[in-house]
PDB file of C-alpha atoms in Angstrom:
ATOM      1  CA  MET A  30     -11.001  94.969 131.144  1.00 50.00           C
ATOM      2  CA  LYS A  31     -11.363  97.508 128.360  1.00 61.00           C
ATOM      3  CA  THR A  32     -12.198 101.295 129.366  1.00 71.00           C
ATOM      4  CA  ASN A  33     -14.326 103.353 127.066  1.00 76.00           C
ATOM      5  CA  LYS A  34     -12.345 105.994 124.845  1.00 90.00           C
ATOM      6  CA  ILE A  35     -15.246 107.976 123.802  1.00 96.00           C
ATOM      7  CA  GLU A  36     -18.953 108.383 125.281  1.00 96.00           C
ATOM      8  CA  VAL A  37     -21.598 110.240 123.929  1.00 97.00           C
ATOM      9  CA  LYS A  38     -24.807 111.112 125.580  1.00 97.00           C
ATOM     10  CA  GLY A  39     -27.903 113.061 123.697  1.00 97.00           C
ATOM     11  CA  LEU A  40     -25.610 114.687 121.186  1.00 97.00           C
ATOM     12  CA  CYS A  41     -27.751 117.172 119.275  1.00 97.00           C
ATOM     13  CA  LYS A  42     -26.283 119.485 116.394  1.00 96.00           C
ATOM     14  CA  SER A  43     -28.128 121.999 114.604  1.00 95.00           C
ATOM     15  CA  PHE A  44     -27.120 124.501 111.679  1.00 90.00           C
ATOM     16  CA  ASP A  45     -29.064 127.451 111.113  1.00 86.00           C
ATOM     17  CA  GLY A  46     -32.184 126.102 112.689  1.00 84.00           C
ATOM     18  CA  ASN A  47     -31.706 122.814 110.990  1.00 90.00           C
ATOM     19  CA  SER A  48     -31.332 119.639 112.951  1.00 94.00           C
ATOM     20  CA  ILE A  49     -28.521 117.389 111.572  1.00 95.00           C
ATOM     21  CA  LEU A  50     -27.935 115.126 114.309  1.00 97.00           C
ATOM     22  CA  LYS A  51     -30.677 113.940 117.040  1.00 96.00           C
ATOM     23  CA  ASP A  52     -30.229 112.626 120.295  1.00 96.00           C
ATOM     24  CA  ILE A  53     -27.370 110.166 119.510  1.00 97.00           C
ATOM     25  CA  SER A  54     -25.980 108.219 122.195  1.00 97.00           C
ATOM     26  CA  PHE A  55     -22.899 105.609 122.303  1.00 97.00           C
ATOM     27  CA  LYS A  56     -19.524 104.326 123.458  1.00 96.00           C
ATOM     28  CA  ILE A  57     -16.343 103.371 121.925  1.00 96.00           C
ATOM     29  CA  GLU A  58     -13.958 101.285 123.730  1.00 95.00           C
ATOM     30  CA  SER A  59     -10.353 101.730 124.252  1.00 95.00           C
ATOM     31  CA  GLY A  60      -8.972  99.733 121.086  1.00 95.00           C
ATOM     32  CA  GLU A  61     -12.036  99.439 119.085  1.00 96.00           C
ATOM     33  CA  PHE A  62     -12.528  99.880 115.675  1.00 97.00           C
ATOM     34  CA  VAL A  63     -15.823 101.568 114.635  1.00 97.00           C
ATOM     35  CA  ALA A  64     -17.175 102.548 111.472  1.00 97.00           C
ATOM     36  CA  VAL A  65     -19.979 104.826 110.483  1.00 97.00           C
ATOM     37  CA  MET A  66     -22.273 104.726 107.702  1.00 97.00           C
ATOM     38  CA  GLY A  67     -25.345 105.953 106.271  1.00 95.00           C
ATOM     39  CA  GLN A  68     -26.986 107.778 103.078  1.00 93.00           C
ATOM     40  CA  SER A  69     -25.386 111.297 101.939  1.00 91.00           C
ATOM     41  CA  GLY A  70     -26.530 114.058 104.269  1.00 91.00           C
ATOM     42  CA  CYS A  71     -27.459 111.549 107.113  1.00 94.00           C
ATOM     43  CA  GLY A  72     -24.997 113.378 109.427  1.00 94.00           C
ATOM     44  CA  LYS A  73     -21.902 111.023 109.048  1.00 95.00           C
ATOM     45  CA  SER A  74     -19.387 113.864 109.150  1.00 95.00           C
ATOM     46  CA  THR A  75     -21.143 116.091 111.470  1.00 96.00           C
ATOM     47  CA  LEU A  76     -20.925 113.446 113.851  1.00 97.00           C
ATOM     48  CA  LEU A  77     -17.173 112.813 113.405  1.00 96.00           C
ATOM     49  CA  TYR A  78     -16.155 116.465 113.850  1.00 95.00           C
ATOM     50  CA  SER A  79     -18.434 116.816 116.941  1.00 95.00           C
ATOM     51  CA  VAL A  80     -17.082 113.837 118.844  1.00 95.00           C
ATOM     52  CA  SER A  81     -13.701 114.931 117.905  1.00 94.00           C
ATOM     53  CA  GLY A  82     -14.308 118.220 119.131  1.00 92.00           C
ATOM     54  CA  MET A  83     -13.402 119.882 115.859  1.00 93.00           C
ATOM     55  CA  ASP A  84     -17.261 121.386 116.176  1.00 92.00           C
ATOM     56  CA  ARG A  85     -19.082 122.006 119.167  1.00 92.00           C
ATOM     57  CA  PRO A  86     -22.596 120.166 119.763  1.00 93.00           C
ATOM     58  CA  THR A  87     -25.811 122.060 120.200  1.00 95.00           C
ATOM     59  CA  GLU A  88     -26.652 119.897 123.284  1.00 95.00           C
ATOM     60  CA  GLY A  89     -25.468 116.726 124.819  1.00 96.00           C
ATOM     61  CA  GLU A  90     -22.456 115.575 126.349  1.00 95.00           C
ATOM     62  CA  ILE A  91     -19.206 114.215 124.812  1.00 96.00           C
ATOM     63  CA  ARG A  92     -16.256 112.540 126.922  1.00 96.00           C
ATOM     64  CA  PHE A  93     -12.910 111.507 125.844  1.00 95.00           C
ATOM     65  CA  ASP A  94     -11.102 109.476 128.577  1.00 92.00           C
ATOM     66  CA  ASN A  95     -13.421 110.809 131.003  1.00 90.00           C
ATOM     67  CA  ARG A  96     -12.774 114.585 129.952  1.00 92.00           C
ATOM     68  CA  GLU A  97     -15.942 116.503 129.019  1.00 94.00           C
ATOM     69  CA  LEU A  98     -15.065 118.080 125.866  1.00 94.00           C
ATOM     70  CA  SER A  99     -17.618 121.250 126.193  1.00 89.00           C
ATOM     71  CA  ALA A 100     -16.038 122.274 129.661  1.00 92.00           C
ATOM     72  CA  LEU A 101     -12.646 122.790 127.866  1.00 94.00           C
ATOM     73  CA  SER A 102     -11.164 126.144 126.189  1.00 94.00           C
ATOM     74  CA  GLU A 103     -10.576 125.936 122.525  1.00 93.00           C
ATOM     75  CA  MET A 104      -6.748 126.465 123.209  1.00 94.00           C
ATOM     76  CA  GLN A 105      -7.307 122.991 125.541  1.00 95.00           C
ATOM     77  CA  MET A 106      -9.193 121.478 122.765  1.00 94.00           C
ATOM     78  CA  GLN A 107      -6.576 122.089 120.116  1.00 93.00           C
ATOM     79  CA  LYS A 108      -3.806 120.889 122.376  1.00 94.00           C
ATOM     80  CA  LEU A 109      -5.862 117.687 123.191  1.00 95.00           C
ATOM     81  CA  ARG A 110      -6.404 117.215 119.506  1.00 95.00           C
ATOM     82  CA  LEU A 111      -2.730 117.741 118.906  1.00 95.00           C
ATOM     83  CA  GLU A 112      -1.444 115.333 121.515  1.00 95.00           C
ATOM     84  CA  TYR A 113      -4.090 112.631 121.592  1.00 96.00           C
ATOM     85  CA  MET A 114      -5.911 112.520 118.736  1.00 96.00           C
ATOM     86  CA  GLY A 115      -4.847 111.782 114.864  1.00 96.00           C
ATOM     87  CA  PHE A 116      -6.902 112.879 111.759  1.00 96.00           C
ATOM     88  CA  ILE A 117      -7.102 111.536 108.036  1.00 95.00           C
ATOM     89  CA  PHE A 118      -9.408 113.091 105.288  1.00 92.00           C
ATOM     90  CA  GLN A 119     -10.681 112.205 101.892  1.00 87.00           C
ATOM     91  CA  LYS A 120      -8.470 114.985 100.638  1.00 87.00           C
ATOM     92  CA  PRO A 121      -5.575 115.531 102.927  1.00 86.00           C
ATOM     93  CA  ASN A 122      -4.615 119.051 103.543  1.00 89.00           C
ATOM     94  CA  PHE A 123      -0.936 119.550 103.232  1.00 94.00           C
ATOM     95  CA  ILE A 124       1.039 122.748 103.389  1.00 94.00           C
ATOM     96  CA  LYS A 125       1.951 123.086  99.740  1.00 90.00           C
ATOM     97  CA  ASN A 126       5.483 124.797 100.135  1.00 91.00           C
ATOM     98  CA  LEU A 127       6.743 121.658 102.501  1.00 95.00           C
ATOM     99  CA  SER A 128       7.924 118.174 101.186  1.00 96.00           C
ATOM    100  CA  ILE A 129       6.245 115.178 102.210  1.00 97.00           C
ATOM    101  CA  ALA A 130       8.464 114.575 105.300  1.00 97.00           C
ATOM    102  CA  ASP A 131       8.139 118.224 106.543  1.00 97.00           C
ATOM    103  CA  ASN A 132       4.419 117.839 105.942  1.00 97.00           C
ATOM    104  CA  ILE A 133       4.536 114.819 108.481  1.00 98.00           C
ATOM    105  CA  VAL A 134       6.896 116.370 111.024  1.00 97.00           C
ATOM    106  CA  TYR A 135       5.122 119.456 111.263  1.00 96.00           C
ATOM    107  CA  PRO A 136       2.678 118.575 114.165  1.00 97.00           C
ATOM    108  CA  ALA A 137       5.143 117.030 116.418  1.00 97.00           C
ATOM    109  CA  PHE A 138       7.187 120.240 116.348  1.00 96.00           C
ATOM    110  CA  GLN A 139       4.011 122.193 117.123  1.00 95.00           C
ATOM    111  CA  LEU A 140       3.367 119.971 120.294  1.00 95.00           C
ATOM    112  CA  GLY A 141       6.971 120.493 121.086  1.00 93.00           C
ATOM    113  CA  LYS A 142       7.383 117.469 123.330  1.00 94.00           C
ATOM    114  CA  ARG A 143      10.149 115.730 121.645  1.00 95.00           C
ATOM    115  CA  SER A 144      13.690 116.535 120.226  1.00 96.00           C
ATOM    116  CA  ARG A 145      14.108 117.287 116.326  1.00 96.00           C
ATOM    117  CA  LYS A 146      16.364 114.198 116.326  1.00 97.00           C
ATOM    118  CA  GLU A 147      13.402 111.828 117.923  1.00 97.00           C
ATOM    119  CA  ILE A 148      10.697 113.360 115.503  1.00 97.00           C
ATOM    120  CA  VAL A 149      12.631 113.013 112.348  1.00 97.00           C
ATOM    121  CA  SER A 150      13.706 109.469 113.248  1.00 97.00           C
ATOM    122  CA  ASP A 151      10.062 108.806 114.326  1.00 96.00           C
ATOM    123  CA  ALA A 152       9.014 110.246 110.778  1.00 97.00           C
ATOM    124  CA  GLU A 153      11.529 108.112 108.876  1.00 97.00           C
ATOM    125  CA  ALA A 154      10.271 104.780 110.691  1.00 96.00           C
ATOM    126  CA  LEU A 155       6.605 105.774 109.594  1.00 96.00           C
ATOM    127  CA  MET A 156       7.352 106.762 106.120  1.00 96.00           C
ATOM    128  CA  LYS A 157       9.420 103.102 105.977  1.00 95.00           C
ATOM    129  CA  LYS A 158       6.490 101.480 107.304  1.00 91.00           C
ATOM    130  CA  MET A 159       4.118 102.854 105.124  1.00 91.00           C
ATOM    131  CA  GLY A 160       6.088 102.298 101.999  1.00 92.00           C
ATOM    132  CA  ILE A 161       6.907 106.016 101.168  1.00 96.00           C
ATOM    133  CA  ILE A 162      10.440 106.888 102.529  1.00 97.00           C
ATOM    134  CA  SER A 163      11.371 107.304  98.644  1.00 96.00           C
ATOM    135  CA  VAL A 164       9.074 110.227  98.128  1.00 96.00           C
ATOM    136  CA  ALA A 165      10.005 111.794 101.605  1.00 97.00           C
ATOM    137  CA  ASP A 166      11.814 114.629  99.849  1.00 97.00           C
ATOM    138  CA  HIS A 167       8.967 114.954  97.093  1.00 96.00           C
ATOM    139  CA  ASP A 168       6.708 118.016  96.551  1.00 93.00           C
ATOM    140  CA  ILE A 169       3.083 116.854  97.536  1.00 92.00           C
ATOM    141  CA  ARG A 170       1.854 117.694  93.947  1.00 90.00           C
ATOM    142  CA  LYS A 171       4.139 115.104  92.271  1.00 92.00           C
ATOM    143  CA  VAL A 172       3.148 111.708  94.135  1.00 93.00           C
ATOM    144  CA  SER A 173       0.326 109.459  93.536  1.00 91.00           C
ATOM    145  CA  GLY A 174      -3.055 109.589  95.656  1.00 89.00           C
ATOM    146  CA  GLY A 175      -2.196 106.693  97.058  1.00 90.00           C
ATOM    147  CA  GLN A 176       0.895 107.839  98.477  1.00 93.00           C
ATOM    148  CA  LEU A 177      -0.188 111.234  99.684  1.00 93.00           C
ATOM    149  CA  GLN A 178      -2.922 109.396 101.721  1.00 92.00           C
ATOM    150  CA  ARG A 179      -0.366 107.220 103.577  1.00 92.00           C
ATOM    151  CA  ALA A 180       1.765 110.488 103.993  1.00 96.00           C
ATOM    152  CA  ALA A 181      -1.604 111.665 105.788  1.00 95.00           C
ATOM    153  CA  ILE A 182      -1.666 108.608 108.138  1.00 95.00           C
ATOM    154  CA  CYS A 183       2.210 109.263 109.099  1.00 96.00           C
ATOM    155  CA  ARG A 184       0.984 112.655 109.805  1.00 97.00           C
ATOM    156  CA  ALA A 185      -2.063 111.448 111.917  1.00 96.00           C
ATOM    157  CA  MET A 186       0.242 108.923 113.583  1.00 96.00           C
ATOM    158  CA  ILE A 187       3.577 111.104 114.415  1.00 97.00           C
ATOM    159  CA  ASN A 188       2.446 112.079 118.167  1.00 96.00           C
ATOM    160  CA  HIS A 189       1.139 108.538 118.642  1.00 95.00           C
ATOM    161  CA  PRO A 190      -2.538 109.297 119.310  1.00 95.00           C
ATOM    162  CA  ASP A 191      -4.890 107.368 121.262  1.00 95.00           C
ATOM    163  CA  ILE A 192      -7.572 107.762 118.836  1.00 96.00           C
ATOM    164  CA  LEU A 193      -7.396 108.003 115.059  1.00 97.00           C
ATOM    165  CA  PHE A 194     -10.300 109.543 113.182  1.00 97.00           C
ATOM    166  CA  GLY A 195     -11.003 109.414 109.459  1.00 96.00           C
ATOM    167  CA  ASP A 196     -13.655 110.808 107.397  1.00 95.00           C
ATOM    168  CA  GLU A 197     -13.755 108.988 103.931  1.00 93.00           C
ATOM    169  CA  PRO A 198     -10.082 108.475 103.986  1.00 93.00           C
ATOM    170  CA  THR A 199     -10.226 106.119 101.030  1.00 92.00           C
ATOM    171  CA  GLY A 200     -12.841 107.793  99.265  1.00 90.00           C
ATOM    172  CA  ALA A 201     -10.897 109.215  96.207  1.00 87.00           C
ATOM    173  CA  LEU A 202      -8.584 106.192  96.171  1.00 89.00           C
ATOM    174  CA  ASP A 203      -8.937 103.000  93.733  1.00 90.00           C
ATOM    175  CA  SER A 204      -9.370  99.804  94.954  1.00 91.00           C
ATOM    176  CA  SER A 205      -5.747  98.597  95.342  1.00 90.00           C
ATOM    177  CA  SER A 206      -4.949 101.942  97.144  1.00 89.00           C
ATOM    178  CA  THR A 207      -7.953 101.308  99.147  1.00 91.00           C
ATOM    179  CA  LYS A 208      -6.858  98.109 100.269  1.00 91.00           C
ATOM    180  CA  GLU A 209      -3.367  99.054 100.894  1.00 91.00           C
ATOM    181  CA  VAL A 210      -4.710 102.199 103.286  1.00 90.00           C
ATOM    182  CA  MET A 211      -7.071  99.808 104.777  1.00 93.00           C
ATOM    183  CA  ASP A 212      -4.566  97.020 105.583  1.00 93.00           C
ATOM    184  CA  ILE A 213      -2.612 100.008 107.257  1.00 93.00           C
ATOM    185  CA  LEU A 214      -5.195 100.963 109.324  1.00 94.00           C
ATOM    186  CA  GLU A 215      -6.331  97.847 110.636  1.00 94.00           C
ATOM    187  CA  GLN A 216      -2.245  97.229 111.588  1.00 94.00           C
ATOM    188  CA  ILE A 217      -2.357 100.451 113.491  1.00 95.00           C
ATOM    189  CA  ASN A 218      -5.803  99.383 115.226  1.00 95.00           C
ATOM    190  CA  PHE A 219      -4.219  95.997 116.193  1.00 94.00           C
ATOM    191  CA  SER A 220      -1.369  97.933 117.878  1.00 94.00           C
ATOM    192  CA  GLY A 221      -3.829  99.343 120.180  1.00 94.00           C
ATOM    193  CA  THR A 222      -4.907 102.652 118.335  1.00 96.00           C
ATOM    194  CA  THR A 223      -8.968 103.288 118.626  1.00 97.00           C
ATOM    195  CA  ILE A 224     -10.340 104.122 115.317  1.00 97.00           C
ATOM    196  CA  LEU A 225     -13.735 105.875 114.381  1.00 97.00           C
ATOM    197  CA  LEU A 226     -13.833 106.108 110.680  1.00 96.00           C
ATOM    198  CA  VAL A 227     -16.611 107.493 108.280  1.00 97.00           C
ATOM    199  CA  THR A 228     -17.098 105.372 104.736  1.00 96.00           C
ATOM    200  CA  HIS A 229     -19.685 104.769 102.378  1.00 93.00           C
ATOM    201  CA  ASP A 230     -17.909 101.575 101.343  1.00 93.00           C
ATOM    202  CA  ALA A 231     -19.086  98.091 102.470  1.00 92.00           C
ATOM    203  CA  LYS A 232     -15.549  96.749 102.171  1.00 91.00           C
ATOM    204  CA  VAL A 233     -13.526  99.495 104.381  1.00 93.00           C
ATOM    205  CA  ALA A 234     -16.312  98.967 106.801  1.00 93.00           C
ATOM    206  CA  SER A 235     -15.834  95.380 106.784  1.00 92.00           C
ATOM    207  CA  ARG A 236     -12.304  95.926 108.558  1.00 93.00           C
ATOM    208  CA  ALA A 237     -14.074  97.258 111.515  1.00 95.00           C
ATOM    209  CA  ASP A 238     -15.330  95.578 114.786  1.00 93.00           C
ATOM    210  CA  ARG A 239     -18.824  97.267 114.784  1.00 95.00           C
ATOM    211  CA  ILE A 240     -20.738  99.593 112.316  1.00 96.00           C
ATOM    212  CA  ILE A 241     -22.984 102.206 113.271  1.00 97.00           C
ATOM    213  CA  TYR A 242     -25.883 103.389 110.722  1.00 97.00           C
ATOM    214  CA  LEU A 243     -26.942 106.796 110.585  1.00 97.00           C
ATOM    215  CA  GLU A 244     -30.548 107.842 108.978  1.00 96.00           C
ATOM    216  CA  ASP A 245     -31.916 111.419 109.357  1.00 94.00           C
ATOM    217  CA  GLY A 246     -29.193 112.383 111.756  1.00 96.00           C
ATOM    218  CA  LYS A 247     -30.434 109.240 114.229  1.00 96.00           C
ATOM    219  CA  ILE A 248     -28.651 106.091 114.613  1.00 97.00           C
ATOM    220  CA  LYS A 249     -31.114 103.726 113.299  1.00 96.00           C
ATOM    221  CA  ASP A 250     -28.885 100.350 113.878  1.00 96.00           C
ATOM    222  CA  GLU A 251     -25.654  99.122 115.131  1.00 95.00           C
ATOM    223  CA  LEU A 252     -23.605  95.901 113.701  1.00 94.00           C
ATOM    224  CA  ARG A 253     -21.097  93.753 115.463  1.00 91.00           C
ATOM    225  CA  GLN A 254     -18.946  91.528 113.521  1.00 83.00           C
ATOM    226  CA  LYS A 255     -16.036  89.504 112.908  1.00 78.00           C
ATOM    227  CA  LYS A 256     -13.551  91.756 110.651  1.00 72.00           C
ATOM    228  CA  GLY A 257     -13.845  91.117 106.866  1.00 67.00           C
ATOM    229  CA  ALA A 258     -17.054  89.493 106.893  1.00 70.00           C
ATOM    230  CA  GLU A 259     -18.442  91.780 103.969  1.00 72.00           C
ATOM    231  CA  SER A 260     -21.243  89.626 103.043  1.00 70.00           C
ATOM    232  CA  ASN A 261     -23.052  90.303 106.537  1.00 81.00           C
ATOM    233  CA  ILE A 262     -22.457  93.810 105.949  1.00 87.00           C
ATOM    234  CA  ASN A 263     -24.231  93.660 102.654  1.00 87.00           C
ATOM    235  CA  GLU A 264     -27.169  92.092 103.947  1.00 88.00           C
ATOM    236  CA  TRP A 265     -27.276  94.197 107.205  1.00 92.00           C
ATOM    237  CA  LEU A 266     -27.050  97.346 104.873  1.00 91.00           C
ATOM    238  CA  ALA A 267     -29.689  96.185 102.529  1.00 92.00           C
ATOM    239  CA  LYS A 268     -32.256  95.965 105.383  1.00 91.00           C
ATOM    240  CA  MET A 269     -31.188  99.414 106.088  1.00 90.00           C
ATOM    241  CA  GLY A 270     -32.022 100.700 102.829  1.00 89.00           C
ATOM    242  CA  PHE A 271     -28.530 101.209 101.759  1.00 89.00           C
TER     243      PHE A 271
END
């Protein structure tokens, strides 16, 4: 029986008196792949940051593995994110004076639970799997966008997280690189990692088990689907006015 990896109840988020998220509730099961879609400004990224503990909600409850995130101190939250969560963004934020490989291993050294040998071996295995071992020693400014995003996935997976969060991870990639990255994410999900992904791309969302559609900070509808059923998504999105 699957357990809930994340449970959100009555989530509200406001900035400077402006309500961004309004009474949002949903659950994500362990091993599920969920995509969040909606028009620009609907609160997609704010939802992801709130659910992952990167930002504190104004109201509501967010539980991760039955732990209430708002009850954790900032230090406890940082440790939880480092150990159990991975993050991929549209524009990966790497340390400029470190190589691709050194950027990938950095979170594992921060966590400090394994030996240097184990971490390096794990990073090399990830880079081989992602097809970027040949650029391991390269400067981050001297690789392609697709290679950089694969490196970001390696970094996100180096501590073997339970859940992977993605904020438009393919938004800056061409169609070929997008497909390659989504193939990798689908493999990661198939291996058991839960994924919550924000996207504006129906092809990307078609890889998910479920799509949550936001409108004006509220959940307007959800679509459960068979992966790859893009035609169904396009029809559904048209009904949403997307």
